[in-house]
PDB file of C-alpha atoms in Angstrom:
ATOM      1  CA  GLN A 121     -10.374  23.374   0.644  1.00 84.00           C
ATOM      2  CA  ALA A 122      -7.225  21.686   1.933  1.00 90.00           C
ATOM      3  CA  SER A 123      -4.158  23.823   1.220  1.00 94.00           C
ATOM      4  CA  LEU A 124      -1.591  22.678  -1.330  1.00 94.00           C
ATOM      5  CA  PRO A 125       1.254  22.546   1.281  1.00 96.00           C
ATOM      6  CA  LEU A 126      -0.927  20.282   3.470  1.00 97.00           C
ATOM      7  CA  LYS A 127      -1.690  17.924   0.569  1.00 96.00           C
ATOM      8  CA  LYS A 128       1.991  17.811  -0.386  1.00 97.00           C
ATOM      9  CA  ASN A 129       2.962  17.010   3.201  1.00 97.00           C
ATOM     10  CA  LEU A 130       0.302  14.285   3.495  1.00 98.00           C
ATOM     11  CA  TRP A 131       1.536  12.645   0.293  1.00 97.00           C
ATOM     12  CA  GLN A 132       5.127  12.820   1.555  1.00 98.00           C
ATOM     13  CA  GLN A 133       4.073  11.032   4.770  1.00 98.00           C
ATOM     14  CA  THR A 134       2.151   8.424   2.754  1.00 98.00           C
ATOM     15  CA  VAL A 135       5.023   7.605   0.386  1.00 98.00           C
ATOM     16  CA  THR A 136       7.530   7.460   3.265  1.00 98.00           C
ATOM     17  CA  ALA A 137       5.305   4.985   5.146  1.00 98.00           C
ATOM     18  CA  LYS A 138       4.807   2.876   2.001  1.00 98.00           C
ATOM     19  CA  ILE A 139       8.534   2.601   1.221  1.00 98.00           C
ATOM     20  CA  GLU A 140       9.322   1.866   4.882  1.00 98.00           C
ATOM     21  CA  ASN A 141       6.761  -0.969   4.870  1.00 98.00           C
ATOM     22  CA  GLN A 142       8.126  -2.331   1.584  1.00 98.00           C
ATOM     23  CA  ALA A 143      11.622  -2.315   3.091  1.00 98.00           C
ATOM     24  CA  ASN A 144      10.433  -4.176   6.195  1.00 98.00           C
ATOM     25  CA  HIS A 145       8.647  -6.749   4.064  1.00 98.00           C
ATOM     26  CA  LEU A 146      11.838  -7.393   2.047  1.00 98.00           C
ATOM     27  CA  LEU A 147      13.786  -7.749   5.303  1.00 98.00           C
ATOM     28  CA  LYS A 148      11.256 -10.318   6.508  1.00 97.00           C
ATOM     29  CA  ARG A 149      12.012 -12.315   3.335  1.00 97.00           C
ATOM     30  CA  GLU A 150      15.765 -11.943   4.032  1.00 95.00           C
ATOM     31  CA  ARG A 151      16.259  -9.685   1.033  1.00 95.00           C
ATOM     32  CA  ASN A 152      18.461  -6.577   0.909  1.00 95.00           C
ATOM     33  CA  ALA A 153      16.440  -3.474   1.751  1.00 97.00           C
ATOM     34  CA  LEU A 154      19.193  -0.880   2.351  1.00 97.00           C
ATOM     35  CA  LYS A 155      18.254   1.164  -0.728  1.00 97.00           C
ATOM     36  CA  LEU A 156      14.588   1.254   0.291  1.00 98.00           C
ATOM     37  CA  LYS A 157      15.490   2.319   3.836  1.00 98.00           C
ATOM     38  CA  ARG A 158      17.580   5.143   2.371  1.00 97.00           C
ATOM     39  CA  TRP A 159      14.896   6.230  -0.107  1.00 98.00           C
ATOM     40  CA  ALA A 160      12.267   6.294   2.658  1.00 98.00           C
ATOM     41  CA  LYS A 161      14.360   8.944   4.440  1.00 97.00           C
ATOM     42  CA  GLU A 162      14.844  10.984   1.249  1.00 97.00           C
ATOM     43  CA  VAL A 163      11.176  11.530   0.295  1.00 97.00           C
ATOM     44  CA  LYS A 164      10.557  15.251  -0.157  1.00 96.00           C
ATOM     45  CA  SER A 165       7.331  17.267  -0.112  1.00 96.00           C
ATOM     46  CA  ASN A 166       4.847  15.790  -2.631  1.00 95.00           C
ATOM     47  CA  ASP A 167       7.499  13.126  -3.433  1.00 96.00           C
ATOM     48  CA  ALA A 168       8.950  15.530  -6.002  1.00 95.00           C
ATOM     49  CA  GLN A 169      11.671  13.055  -7.058  1.00 96.00           C
ATOM     50  CA  ASN A 170       9.171  10.210  -7.535  1.00 96.00           C
ATOM     51  CA  HIS A 171      10.782   7.906  -4.975  1.00 97.00           C
ATOM     52  CA  GLU A 172       7.528   5.948  -4.864  1.00 97.00           C
ATOM     53  CA  ALA A 173       7.947   4.610  -8.416  1.00 96.00           C
ATOM     54  CA  ILE A 174      11.702   3.999  -8.054  1.00 97.00           C
ATOM     55  CA  ALA A 175      11.180   2.107  -4.789  1.00 98.00           C
ATOM     56  CA  ALA A 176       8.279   0.053  -6.191  1.00 97.00           C
ATOM     57  CA  ALA A 177      10.336  -1.098  -9.191  1.00 96.00           C
ATOM     58  CA  TYR A 178      13.221  -2.173  -6.933  1.00 96.00           C
ATOM     59  CA  TYR A 179      10.890  -3.800  -4.394  1.00 97.00           C
ATOM     60  CA  PHE A 180       8.991  -5.997  -6.857  1.00 97.00           C
ATOM     61  CA  GLN A 181      12.149  -6.930  -8.732  1.00 94.00           C
ATOM     62  CA  HIS A 182      13.575  -8.343  -5.484  1.00 96.00           C
ATOM     63  CA  LEU A 183      10.382  -9.717  -3.904  1.00 96.00           C
ATOM     64  CA  PHE A 184       9.317 -12.077  -6.695  1.00 95.00           C
ATOM     65  CA  ASN A 185      12.777 -12.604  -8.162  1.00 91.00           C
ATOM     66  CA  GLU A 186      12.188 -16.366  -8.341  1.00 90.00           C
ATOM     67  CA  VAL A 187       9.139 -15.943 -10.602  1.00 92.00           C
ATOM     68  CA  GLU A 188      10.342 -16.035 -14.169  1.00 91.00           C
ATOM     69  CA  GLY A 189       9.471 -12.952 -16.228  1.00 91.00           C
ATOM     70  CA  PHE A 190       7.734 -11.188 -13.329  1.00 94.00           C
ATOM     71  CA  SER A 191       7.311  -7.434 -13.263  1.00 93.00           C
ATOM     72  CA  ARG A 192       4.477  -5.587 -11.578  1.00 95.00           C
ATOM     73  CA  ASN A 193       1.906  -4.993 -14.267  1.00 93.00           C
ATOM     74  CA  GLN A 194      -1.904  -5.245 -14.220  1.00 90.00           C
ATOM     75  CA  LYS A 195      -1.856  -7.607 -17.185  1.00 93.00           C
ATOM     76  CA  GLY A 196       1.489  -9.248 -16.394  1.00 94.00           C
ATOM     77  CA  VAL A 197       2.299 -12.863 -15.529  1.00 95.00           C
ATOM     78  CA  PRO A 198       1.054 -14.391 -12.255  1.00 96.00           C
ATOM     79  CA  PRO A 199       1.094 -13.541  -9.376  1.00 97.00           C
ATOM     80  CA  ASN A 200      -0.038 -10.182 -10.841  1.00 97.00           C
ATOM     81  CA  ASN A 201      -3.570 -11.616 -10.973  1.00 97.00           C
ATOM     82  CA  LEU A 202      -3.428 -12.326  -7.221  1.00 98.00           C
ATOM     83  CA  LEU A 203      -2.023  -8.873  -6.478  1.00 98.00           C
ATOM     84  CA  ASN A 204      -4.779  -7.219  -8.554  1.00 98.00           C
ATOM     85  CA  TYR A 205      -7.469  -9.126  -6.646  1.00 98.00           C
ATOM     86  CA  GLY A 206      -5.874  -8.397  -3.259  1.00 98.00           C
ATOM     87  CA  TYR A 207      -5.514  -4.688  -4.031  1.00 98.00           C
ATOM     88  CA  ALA A 208      -9.174  -4.530  -5.133  1.00 98.00           C
ATOM     89  CA  ILE A 209     -10.187  -5.883  -1.704  1.00 98.00           C
ATOM     90  CA  LEU A 210      -7.867  -3.405   0.024  1.00 98.00           C
ATOM     91  CA  ARG A 211      -9.310  -0.548  -2.047  1.00 98.00           C
ATOM     92  CA  ALA A 212     -12.854  -1.486  -0.987  1.00 98.00           C
ATOM     93  CA  VAL A 213     -11.812  -1.598   2.694  1.00 98.00           C
ATOM     94  CA  THR A 214     -10.180   1.839   2.281  1.00 98.00           C
ATOM     95  CA  ALA A 215     -13.193   3.418   0.535  1.00 98.00           C
ATOM     96  CA  ARG A 216     -15.526   2.109   3.237  1.00 98.00           C
ATOM     97  CA  ALA A 217     -13.304   3.487   6.021  1.00 98.00           C
ATOM     98  CA  LEU A 218     -13.047   6.884   4.274  1.00 98.00           C
ATOM     99  CA  VAL A 219     -16.817   7.193   3.988  1.00 98.00           C
ATOM    100  CA  SER A 220     -17.304   6.204   7.632  1.00 98.00           C
ATOM    101  CA  SER A 221     -14.788   8.940   8.584  1.00 98.00           C
ATOM    102  CA  GLY A 222     -16.854  11.489   6.673  1.00 97.00           C
ATOM    103  CA  LEU A 223     -14.473  11.808   3.699  1.00 97.00           C
ATOM    104  CA  LEU A 224     -15.145  11.634  -0.039  1.00 95.00           C
ATOM    105  CA  PRO A 225     -13.205   8.764  -1.668  1.00 95.00           C
ATOM    106  CA  SER A 226     -13.204  10.589  -5.021  1.00 93.00           C
ATOM    107  CA  VAL A 227     -11.260  13.681  -3.871  1.00 93.00           C
ATOM    108  CA  GLY A 228      -7.628  12.636  -3.750  1.00 94.00           C
ATOM    109  CA  ILE A 229      -4.534  14.107  -2.096  1.00 94.00           C
ATOM    110  CA  TYR A 230      -2.267  13.094  -4.982  1.00 92.00           C
ATOM    111  CA  HIS A 231      -4.247  10.948  -7.418  1.00 85.00           C
ATOM    112  CA  ARG A 232      -6.482  12.971  -9.742  1.00 84.00           C
ATOM    113  CA  ASN A 233      -8.734  11.472 -12.386  1.00 84.00           C
ATOM    114  CA  LYS A 234     -12.295  12.489 -13.158  1.00 81.00           C
ATOM    115  CA  TYR A 235     -13.059   8.900 -14.222  1.00 86.00           C
ATOM    116  CA  ASN A 236     -11.848   7.453 -10.916  1.00 89.00           C
ATOM    117  CA  ALA A 237     -14.321   7.580  -8.029  1.00 92.00           C
ATOM    118  CA  PHE A 238     -11.670   6.297  -5.608  1.00 95.00           C
ATOM    119  CA  CYS A 239      -8.728   8.705  -5.909  1.00 96.00           C
ATOM    120  CA  LEU A 240      -8.469   9.235  -2.149  1.00 97.00           C
ATOM    121  CA  ALA A 241      -8.742   5.489  -1.498  1.00 97.00           C
ATOM    122  CA  ASP A 242      -5.878   4.940  -3.960  1.00 97.00           C
ATOM    123  CA  ASP A 243      -3.807   7.479  -2.004  1.00 97.00           C
ATOM    124  CA  VAL A 244      -4.531   6.182   1.495  1.00 98.00           C
ATOM    125  CA  MET A 245      -4.134   2.459   0.737  1.00 98.00           C
ATOM    126  CA  GLU A 246      -0.522   2.816  -0.497  1.00 98.00           C
ATOM    127  CA  PRO A 247       1.278   1.969   2.800  1.00 98.00           C
ATOM    128  CA  TYR A 248      -1.081  -1.014   3.243  1.00 98.00           C
ATOM    129  CA  ARG A 249      -0.133  -2.654  -0.065  1.00 98.00           C
ATOM    130  CA  PRO A 250       2.827  -4.627   1.409  1.00 98.00           C
ATOM    131  CA  TYR A 251       0.323  -6.571   3.573  1.00 98.00           C
ATOM    132  CA  VAL A 252      -1.389  -7.797   0.397  1.00 98.00           C
ATOM    133  CA  ASP A 253       2.037  -8.516  -1.117  1.00 98.00           C
ATOM    134  CA  ALA A 254       2.945 -10.588   1.956  1.00 98.00           C
ATOM    135  CA  MET A 255      -0.184 -12.710   1.685  1.00 98.00           C
ATOM    136  CA  VAL A 256       0.352 -13.217  -2.060  1.00 98.00           C
ATOM    137  CA  TYR A 257       4.014 -14.099  -1.459  1.00 97.00           C
ATOM    138  CA  GLU A 258       2.990 -16.786   1.025  1.00 97.00           C
ATOM    139  CA  ILE A 259       0.435 -18.232  -1.417  1.00 97.00           C
ATOM    140  CA  VAL A 260       3.106 -18.352  -4.158  1.00 96.00           C
ATOM    141  CA  GLU A 261       5.548 -20.048  -1.761  1.00 95.00           C
ATOM    142  CA  THR A 262       3.142 -22.972  -1.228  1.00 95.00           C
ATOM    143  CA  GLY A 263       3.770 -23.906  -4.855  1.00 93.00           C
ATOM    144  CA  CYS A 264       0.051 -24.096  -5.616  1.00 94.00           C
ATOM    145  CA  GLN A 265      -1.426 -23.377  -9.045  1.00 94.00           C
ATOM    146  CA  ILE A 266      -1.621 -19.562  -9.448  1.00 95.00           C
ATOM    147  CA  GLU A 267      -2.333 -19.293 -13.178  1.00 95.00           C
ATOM    148  CA  GLU A 268      -5.957 -18.599 -12.431  1.00 93.00           C
ATOM    149  CA  LEU A 269      -7.785 -17.269  -9.418  1.00 94.00           C
ATOM    150  CA  ASN A 270      -9.627 -20.260  -8.007  1.00 96.00           C
ATOM    151  CA  THR A 271     -12.055 -20.167  -5.085  1.00 96.00           C
ATOM    152  CA  THR A 272      -9.410 -21.384  -2.607  1.00 96.00           C
ATOM    153  CA  ILE A 273      -7.059 -18.496  -3.444  1.00 97.00           C
ATOM    154  CA  LYS A 274      -9.934 -15.992  -3.471  1.00 97.00           C
ATOM    155  CA  SER A 275     -11.111 -17.109  -0.042  1.00 97.00           C
ATOM    156  CA  GLU A 276      -7.553 -16.729   1.315  1.00 97.00           C
ATOM    157  CA  LEU A 277      -7.276 -13.217  -0.125  1.00 98.00           C
ATOM    158  CA  LEU A 278     -10.682 -12.328   1.314  1.00 98.00           C
ATOM    159  CA  CYS A 279      -9.036 -12.615   4.759  1.00 98.00           C
ATOM    160  CA  ILE A 280      -7.047  -9.418   4.047  1.00 98.00           C
ATOM    161  CA  PRO A 281      -9.422  -7.167   6.092  1.00 98.00           C
ATOM    162  CA  ALA A 282      -8.924  -9.432   9.124  1.00 98.00           C
ATOM    163  CA  MET A 283      -5.100  -9.616   8.884  1.00 97.00           C
ATOM    164  CA  ASP A 284      -3.250  -8.533  12.022  1.00 97.00           C
ATOM    165  CA  VAL A 285      -1.284  -5.317  11.611  1.00 98.00           C
ATOM    166  CA  THR A 286       0.600  -3.156  14.109  1.00 97.00           C
ATOM    167  CA  ILE A 287      -0.544   0.445  14.303  1.00 97.00           C
ATOM    168  CA  ASP A 288       0.478   2.925  16.985  1.00 94.00           C
ATOM    169  CA  GLY A 289       2.303   0.095  18.789  1.00 95.00           C
ATOM    170  CA  LYS A 290      -0.818  -2.085  19.061  1.00 95.00           C
ATOM    171  CA  GLN A 291      -2.046  -5.055  17.039  1.00 97.00           C
ATOM    172  CA  SER A 292      -5.409  -4.819  15.355  1.00 97.00           C
ATOM    173  CA  PRO A 293      -7.215  -6.216  12.311  1.00 98.00           C
ATOM    174  CA  LEU A 294      -6.323  -4.364   9.104  1.00 98.00           C
ATOM    175  CA  MET A 295      -9.859  -2.999   8.652  1.00 98.00           C
ATOM    176  CA  ASN A 296      -9.764  -1.420  12.146  1.00 98.00           C
ATOM    177  CA  ALA A 297      -6.308   0.021  11.482  1.00 98.00           C
ATOM    178  CA  MET A 298      -7.631   1.501   8.238  1.00 98.00           C
ATOM    179  CA  SER A 299     -10.364   3.321  10.172  1.00 98.00           C
ATOM    180  CA  ARG A 300      -7.684   4.799  12.433  1.00 98.00           C
ATOM    181  CA  THR A 301      -5.750   5.918   9.345  1.00 98.00           C
ATOM    182  CA  THR A 302      -8.796   7.562   7.751  1.00 98.00           C
ATOM    183  CA  ASN A 303      -9.717   9.232  11.071  1.00 98.00           C
ATOM    184  CA  SER A 304      -6.174  10.622  11.325  1.00 98.00           C
ATOM    185  CA  LEU A 305      -6.573  12.016   7.788  1.00 98.00           C
ATOM    186  CA  TYR A 306      -9.860  13.636   8.797  1.00 98.00           C
ATOM    187  CA  GLU A 307      -8.059  15.294  11.735  1.00 98.00           C
ATOM    188  CA  CYS A 308      -5.326  16.571   9.382  1.00 97.00           C
ATOM    189  CA  PHE A 309      -7.963  18.159   7.138  1.00 96.00           C
ATOM    190  CA  LEU A 310      -9.688  19.569  10.221  1.00 96.00           C
ATOM    191  CA  GLY A 311      -6.406  21.122  11.363  1.00 96.00           C
ATOM    192  CA  THR A 312      -6.269  19.377  14.750  1.00 97.00           C
ATOM    193  CA  SER A 313      -3.372  17.117  13.712  1.00 96.00           C
ATOM    194  CA  ARG A 314      -0.436  17.097  11.272  1.00 95.00           C
ATOM    195  CA  LYS A 315       0.331  13.386  11.367  1.00 97.00           C
ATOM    196  CA  LEU A 316      -1.174  10.525   9.428  1.00 98.00           C
ATOM    197  CA  LEU A 317      -1.347   7.262  11.315  1.00 98.00           C
ATOM    198  CA  PHE A 318      -0.189   4.229   9.307  1.00 98.00           C
ATOM    199  CA  PRO A 319       0.617   0.650  10.321  1.00 98.00           C
ATOM    200  CA  GLU A 320       4.240  -0.455  10.586  1.00 98.00           C
ATOM    201  CA  PHE A 321       5.038  -3.694   8.814  1.00 97.00           C
TER     202      PHE A 321
END
């Protein structure tokens, strides 16, 4: 029953937070993030100009620029395999938090697909993706073998829910922050709040 203007506004907030976090991650790696910072400010209602896709292409091009032939693609060259695994963990954390906040993971704000039971999880996890990217980046930097997902890499990526993130000016494990995000979404649907709470990278 959420109104269309509310959904559009929530998606705008989500995309803005995602691009802002991508920019901050690039800055941490001493990469140029001026374009991302600008795009984060230009996101309109429902991200009508598709800044999310434009920013993602730029971000990945500059983040893994030392990996030959890399572009973000499910079936692409490593570390895509690590990113896929990390995002799957993040998606599970998000779905669990949504359910515990009394929300249905299948009813999305932006994502719509009758074959996807996690549309809302796919929406809400977007600003959290750079935390997975950061962990994957650090694994790649060690120079270890990333062609296949071995148990060592998997066990590292399984620490994603316990990663420290800063939300609302305080540090907390990612899984706790996610519960705060999903609770803030619940309050937006309830009409008691207009602001989604996301971590700041």
